[in-house]
């Protein structure tokens, strides 16, 4: 068959999702084709250089020459050769159709449609080409009709492969439900095809139907339990649905079949990381990084394993290596900041790293919060007014980005209190309280603010609210303001007789 996702960039259903494309093994026929094509190209290009338009090629030779240029991805030469051949053989329908293929590969979909529409009839592989062209122009319904006609015209031995190509094409253009529709039919007709079930799983994964994706991959495994890709795809769905134990089992089965698949090793490492099994995760990341030394993101996960096992020195070294490889990697800068912050010994370094992350993503609320925390921390150490101001501005920016997150309100409120701006703190926290009326932190902070303002009535109102949801409210307030115990005890004792 000639139609094989002619303008698609990702053809192979099994290996595309591993980020690579497998090359088909070259057959004797392929070798013969390339040898003949190269010979014809040499003859044709020599005649072009001489300006000799009389060099004769029969129609079969012209078709081979054009196909050779297409196969070697020399589309401009293919188009020139097609024009040469069409002038030499104006009656050749096959040479005319080659122009449609070239236009499709050049993503000239209107031109492709016009060429094919002008013909009296189209059959065979060109129906598949036309269907692809129509789909890429946006008419999915019409493309489905053409693909079904193409399936009817196919040789029975080719139908299974054509179903797979059609589904892979629709997945390539992100028409996942259409791909799943064709695959449902195909799996009924060819229930023993592992490739069809795997592609069906991929389609339903992208449709968001995890149950059907799991069903598909399990069927593929039932048919051939020794196909490592099926286990890997199964693991990816379990990982996506946070079923880490089952994901880990699936990745281990995949690696038992093919232990050299480093992307599966990486997935296994991520599973172990999510399960908190950091020592095992370190080993898996180490194995992966031995083969992929420049994967900066994987390095950050590896570094975090050390950070989570209290080895910040090693973590810092790895984070630095990650940002050296990829200075735009936010995770690396945030990791560096966290390690430096947690050691309690390098506030300036931590702040510098936070600034680097902020430069990359100034609207990422977690990064803005990280930078605010570092200014806040340095302010507490140095009592610099400008650091308090910067921290407060950044916390207020966090509130703009995520007003429902009470922690940002709490952080900003804390700054107002530490700067003894009690009136501002009260007004600010009351706004926060209206948005988060069940927040125990905000009610406790409001009670403490009212104590600082000597507003006993407001203090008792907020203290009562806090105590309803947080039994330790009294202990927290008295720890910060010991004299507040008198207000609380007096109120709880009630009026004296």
Tab-separated table of C-alpha atoms in Angstrom, residues 7-270:
chain	number	residue	atom	x	y	z
A	7	UNK	CA	2.126	14.057	5.842
A	8	UNK	CA	2.148	12.776	9.403
A	9	UNK	CA	5.151	13.293	11.624
A	10	UNK	CA	4.529	10.330	13.912
A	11	UNK	CA	3.811	7.083	12.177
A	12	UNK	CA	4.672	4.197	14.460
A	13	UNK	CA	1.939	3.341	16.922
A	14	UNK	CA	4.186	1.423	19.299
A	15	UNK	CA	7.207	3.642	19.662
A	16	UNK	CA	5.928	7.166	19.077
A	17	UNK	CA	4.945	7.494	22.737
A	18	UNK	CA	8.434	6.532	23.798
A	19	UNK	CA	9.703	9.544	21.880
A	20	UNK	CA	11.428	7.556	19.123
A	21	UNK	CA	10.604	6.164	15.691
A	22	UNK	CA	11.745	2.749	14.687
A	23	UNK	CA	13.130	2.299	11.202
A	24	UNK	CA	11.726	-0.589	9.266
A	25	UNK	CA	14.220	-3.283	8.255
A	26	UNK	CA	15.197	-2.705	4.631
A	27	UNK	CA	14.144	-5.551	2.371
A	28	UNK	CA	15.797	-6.673	-0.874
A	29	UNK	CA	13.015	-4.906	-2.785
A	30	UNK	CA	13.762	-1.700	-0.860
A	31	UNK	CA	17.451	-1.942	-1.693
A	32	UNK	CA	16.636	-2.494	-5.348
A	33	UNK	CA	14.295	0.522	-5.323
A	34	UNK	CA	16.907	2.824	-3.787
A	35	UNK	CA	19.626	1.627	-6.152
A	36	UNK	CA	17.420	2.135	-9.204
A	37	UNK	CA	16.197	5.489	-7.868
A	38	UNK	CA	19.724	6.751	-7.249
A	39	UNK	CA	20.744	5.735	-10.780
A	40	UNK	CA	17.747	7.490	-12.324
A	41	UNK	CA	18.367	10.590	-10.168
A	42	UNK	CA	21.972	10.773	-11.347
A	43	UNK	CA	20.838	10.533	-14.987
A	44	UNK	CA	18.029	13.077	-14.501
A	45	UNK	CA	20.169	15.602	-12.596
A	46	UNK	CA	22.927	15.359	-15.196
A	47	UNK	CA	20.431	16.242	-17.923
A	48	UNK	CA	19.105	19.165	-15.862
A	49	UNK	CA	22.619	20.515	-15.322
A	50	UNK	CA	23.246	20.382	-19.069
A	51	UNK	CA	19.904	22.010	-19.794
A	52	UNK	CA	18.991	19.003	-21.893
A	53	UNK	CA	15.248	18.437	-21.742
A	54	UNK	CA	15.321	15.710	-24.350
A	55	UNK	CA	16.700	12.943	-22.117
A	56	UNK	CA	14.036	10.284	-22.221
A	57	UNK	CA	12.544	8.411	-19.282
A	58	UNK	CA	9.652	6.035	-19.730
A	59	UNK	CA	6.634	6.537	-17.459
A	60	UNK	CA	7.640	3.756	-15.055
A	61	UNK	CA	11.079	5.290	-14.666
A	62	UNK	CA	9.557	8.712	-13.956
A	63	UNK	CA	7.302	7.225	-11.288
A	64	UNK	CA	10.301	5.527	-9.679
A	65	UNK	CA	12.348	8.741	-9.843
A	66	UNK	CA	9.564	10.793	-8.218
A	67	UNK	CA	9.023	8.141	-5.532
A	68	UNK	CA	12.765	8.079	-4.880
A	69	UNK	CA	12.858	11.825	-4.241
A	70	UNK	CA	9.817	11.501	-1.985
A	71	UNK	CA	11.424	8.639	-0.083
A	72	UNK	CA	14.617	10.670	0.428
A	73	UNK	CA	12.572	13.711	1.524
A	74	UNK	CA	13.661	15.859	-1.418
A	75	UNK	CA	10.224	17.257	-2.151
A	76	UNK	CA	11.296	20.201	-4.304
A	77	UNK	CA	13.209	17.833	-6.562
A	78	UNK	CA	10.218	15.491	-6.572
A	79	UNK	CA	7.964	18.339	-7.729
A	80	UNK	CA	10.406	19.355	-10.479
A	81	UNK	CA	10.717	15.737	-11.619
A	82	UNK	CA	6.930	15.384	-11.640
A	83	UNK	CA	6.591	18.439	-13.884
A	84	UNK	CA	9.309	17.012	-16.166
A	85	UNK	CA	7.529	13.656	-16.314
A	86	UNK	CA	4.069	15.184	-16.847
A	87	UNK	CA	5.380	17.156	-19.815
A	88	UNK	CA	6.996	14.027	-21.249
A	89	UNK	CA	3.982	11.768	-20.550
A	90	UNK	CA	0.890	14.024	-20.498
A	91	UNK	CA	-1.393	10.986	-20.759
A	92	UNK	CA	-0.014	9.339	-17.585
A	93	UNK	CA	-2.597	9.396	-14.818
A	94	UNK	CA	-0.071	7.901	-12.384
A	95	UNK	CA	2.379	10.781	-12.873
A	96	UNK	CA	-0.437	13.315	-12.414
A	97	UNK	CA	-1.347	11.650	-9.126
A	98	UNK	CA	2.236	11.957	-7.902
A	99	UNK	CA	1.696	15.720	-7.715
A	100	UNK	CA	-1.156	15.150	-5.260
A	101	UNK	CA	1.152	13.130	-3.047
A	102	UNK	CA	3.847	15.827	-3.177
A	103	UNK	CA	1.354	18.597	-2.358
A	104	UNK	CA	0.049	16.593	0.571
A	105	UNK	CA	3.561	16.119	1.918
A	106	UNK	CA	4.176	19.852	1.520
A	107	UNK	CA	0.970	20.472	3.493
A	108	UNK	CA	-0.688	22.140	0.509
A	109	UNK	CA	-4.051	20.632	1.292
A	110	UNK	CA	-6.226	22.809	-0.955
A	111	UNK	CA	-3.993	22.038	-3.949
A	112	UNK	CA	-4.107	18.310	-3.113
A	113	UNK	CA	-7.895	18.399	-2.860
A	114	UNK	CA	-8.177	20.271	-6.154
A	115	UNK	CA	-5.977	17.770	-7.996
A	116	UNK	CA	-7.884	14.757	-6.706
A	117	UNK	CA	-11.322	16.363	-7.104
A	118	UNK	CA	-10.605	17.052	-10.784
A	119	UNK	CA	-10.134	13.363	-11.575
A	120	UNK	CA	-13.011	11.283	-12.872
A	121	UNK	CA	-12.411	8.589	-10.309
A	122	UNK	CA	-9.987	7.760	-7.537
A	123	UNK	CA	-9.225	4.342	-6.221
A	124	UNK	CA	-6.749	2.448	-4.131
A	125	UNK	CA	-4.209	4.235	-1.979
A	126	UNK	CA	-5.101	7.668	-3.313
A	127	UNK	CA	-8.429	7.431	-1.526
A	128	UNK	CA	-6.463	7.189	1.703
A	129	UNK	CA	-4.372	10.196	0.676
A	130	UNK	CA	-7.503	12.170	-0.129
A	131	UNK	CA	-9.065	11.221	3.194
A	132	UNK	CA	-5.981	12.449	5.023
A	133	UNK	CA	-6.018	15.690	3.049
A	134	UNK	CA	-9.708	16.313	3.812
A	135	UNK	CA	-9.183	15.591	7.513
A	136	UNK	CA	-6.276	18.013	7.683
A	137	UNK	CA	-8.514	20.639	6.092
A	138	UNK	CA	-10.930	20.091	8.994
A	139	UNK	CA	-13.724	18.048	7.388
A	140	UNK	CA	-13.575	15.023	9.672
A	141	UNK	CA	-16.960	13.588	8.671
A	142	UNK	CA	-16.042	13.518	4.982
A	143	UNK	CA	-12.614	12.056	5.758
A	144	UNK	CA	-14.262	9.210	7.677
A	145	UNK	CA	-16.434	8.429	4.655
A	146	UNK	CA	-13.389	8.318	2.386
A	147	UNK	CA	-11.423	6.132	4.798
A	148	UNK	CA	-14.328	3.677	4.949
A	149	UNK	CA	-14.354	3.509	1.147
A	150	UNK	CA	-10.607	2.913	1.275
A	151	UNK	CA	-11.130	0.020	3.700
A	152	UNK	CA	-13.712	-1.510	1.351
A	153	UNK	CA	-11.251	-1.370	-1.566
A	154	UNK	CA	-8.328	-2.866	0.377
A	155	UNK	CA	-7.081	-6.398	-0.065
A	156	UNK	CA	-8.359	-8.512	2.871
A	157	UNK	CA	-4.787	-9.161	4.036
A	158	UNK	CA	-4.190	-5.415	4.394
A	159	UNK	CA	-7.344	-4.326	6.260
A	160	UNK	CA	-5.947	-4.793	9.772
A	161	UNK	CA	-2.854	-2.698	8.962
A	162	UNK	CA	-4.978	-0.021	7.294
A	163	UNK	CA	-7.234	0.253	10.365
A	164	UNK	CA	-4.101	0.773	12.447
A	165	UNK	CA	-2.810	3.452	10.057
A	166	UNK	CA	-6.152	5.264	10.035
A	167	UNK	CA	-6.359	5.273	13.830
A	168	UNK	CA	-2.743	6.388	14.202
A	169	UNK	CA	-3.411	9.211	11.748
A	170	UNK	CA	-6.429	10.462	13.693
A	171	UNK	CA	-4.424	10.268	16.908
A	172	UNK	CA	-1.684	12.303	15.211
A	173	UNK	CA	-4.151	15.117	14.422
A	174	UNK	CA	-5.667	14.833	17.928
A	175	UNK	CA	-8.991	13.364	16.792
A	176	UNK	CA	-8.864	10.767	19.538
A	177	UNK	CA	-12.556	9.856	19.651
A	178	UNK	CA	-12.550	9.197	15.892
A	179	UNK	CA	-9.452	7.032	16.277
A	180	UNK	CA	-11.177	5.113	19.067
A	181	UNK	CA	-14.250	4.617	16.862
A	182	UNK	CA	-12.191	2.947	14.116
A	183	UNK	CA	-10.257	0.905	16.668
A	184	UNK	CA	-13.434	-0.396	18.322
A	185	UNK	CA	-14.442	-1.774	14.918
A	186	UNK	CA	-10.961	-3.116	14.190
A	187	UNK	CA	-10.620	-4.916	17.529
A	188	UNK	CA	-13.907	-6.705	16.900
A	189	UNK	CA	-12.684	-7.813	13.472
A	190	UNK	CA	-9.127	-8.646	14.584
A	191	UNK	CA	-9.340	-9.474	18.291
A	192	UNK	CA	-5.861	-11.053	18.339
A	193	UNK	CA	-3.975	-7.962	17.137
A	194	UNK	CA	-1.753	-6.657	19.944
A	195	UNK	CA	-0.983	-3.482	17.988
A	196	UNK	CA	-4.662	-2.646	17.574
A	197	UNK	CA	-5.376	-3.105	21.285
A	198	UNK	CA	-2.369	-1.007	22.250
A	199	UNK	CA	-3.391	1.778	19.896
A	200	UNK	CA	-6.938	1.569	21.252
A	201	UNK	CA	-5.544	1.961	24.748
A	202	UNK	CA	-3.601	5.027	23.642
A	203	UNK	CA	-6.685	6.581	22.046
A	204	UNK	CA	-8.861	6.044	25.102
A	205	UNK	CA	-6.080	7.332	27.338
A	206	UNK	CA	-6.113	10.582	25.371
A	207	UNK	CA	-9.923	10.613	25.422
A	208	UNK	CA	-9.724	10.508	29.219
A	209	UNK	CA	-11.374	7.088	29.486
A	210	UNK	CA	-8.894	5.331	31.770
A	211	UNK	CA	-11.107	2.268	32.225
A	212	UNK	CA	-11.163	1.486	28.490
A	213	UNK	CA	-7.455	2.230	28.237
A	214	UNK	CA	-6.752	-0.300	30.999
A	215	UNK	CA	-9.061	-2.828	29.344
A	216	UNK	CA	-7.216	-2.406	26.034
A	217	UNK	CA	-3.713	-2.803	27.435
A	218	UNK	CA	-4.761	-5.805	29.512
A	219	UNK	CA	-6.220	-7.434	26.388
A	220	UNK	CA	-2.932	-6.829	24.567
A	221	UNK	CA	-1.068	-8.482	27.445
A	222	UNK	CA	-3.464	-11.449	27.458
A	223	UNK	CA	-2.674	-11.993	23.774
A	224	UNK	CA	1.099	-11.583	24.134
A	225	UNK	CA	2.393	-11.265	27.709
A	226	UNK	CA	5.975	-10.931	26.462
A	227	UNK	CA	5.534	-7.600	24.672
A	228	UNK	CA	7.254	-5.102	26.923
A	229	UNK	CA	5.528	-2.058	25.408
A	230	UNK	CA	2.103	-3.297	26.505
A	231	UNK	CA	3.248	-3.555	30.121
A	232	UNK	CA	4.806	-0.102	29.903
A	233	UNK	CA	1.574	1.431	28.557
A	234	UNK	CA	-0.424	-0.349	31.268
A	235	UNK	CA	1.918	1.070	33.883
A	236	UNK	CA	1.489	4.570	32.478
A	237	UNK	CA	-2.284	4.424	33.059
A	238	UNK	CA	-1.863	3.149	36.615
A	239	UNK	CA	0.683	5.928	37.191
A	240	UNK	CA	-1.704	8.523	35.771
A	241	UNK	CA	-4.479	7.316	38.093
A	242	UNK	CA	-2.113	7.368	41.095
A	243	UNK	CA	-2.152	3.588	41.548
A	244	UNK	CA	1.587	3.521	42.132
A	245	UNK	CA	1.935	-0.063	43.363
A	246	UNK	CA	0.245	-1.496	40.265
A	247	UNK	CA	2.178	0.904	38.054
A	248	UNK	CA	5.422	-0.282	39.595
A	249	UNK	CA	4.473	-3.925	39.030
A	250	UNK	CA	3.702	-3.200	35.364
A	251	UNK	CA	6.985	-1.351	34.809
A	252	UNK	CA	8.889	-4.192	36.489
A	253	UNK	CA	7.238	-6.720	34.151
A	254	UNK	CA	8.158	-4.542	31.173
A	255	UNK	CA	11.775	-4.335	32.329
A	256	UNK	CA	11.926	-8.079	32.962
A	257	UNK	CA	11.239	-8.489	29.227
A	258	UNK	CA	13.364	-5.586	28.025
A	259	UNK	CA	15.727	-4.287	30.653
A	260	UNK	CA	17.365	-1.846	28.239
A	261	UNK	CA	14.313	0.415	27.898
A	262	UNK	CA	15.569	3.448	29.817
A	263	UNK	CA	12.285	5.348	29.549
A	264	UNK	CA	10.591	2.537	31.452
A	265	UNK	CA	13.413	2.670	34.001
A	266	UNK	CA	12.642	6.375	34.400
A	267	UNK	CA	8.939	5.650	34.889
A	268	UNK	CA	9.834	3.053	37.510
A	269	UNK	CA	11.990	5.653	39.281
A	270	UNK	CA	9.070	8.098	39.320
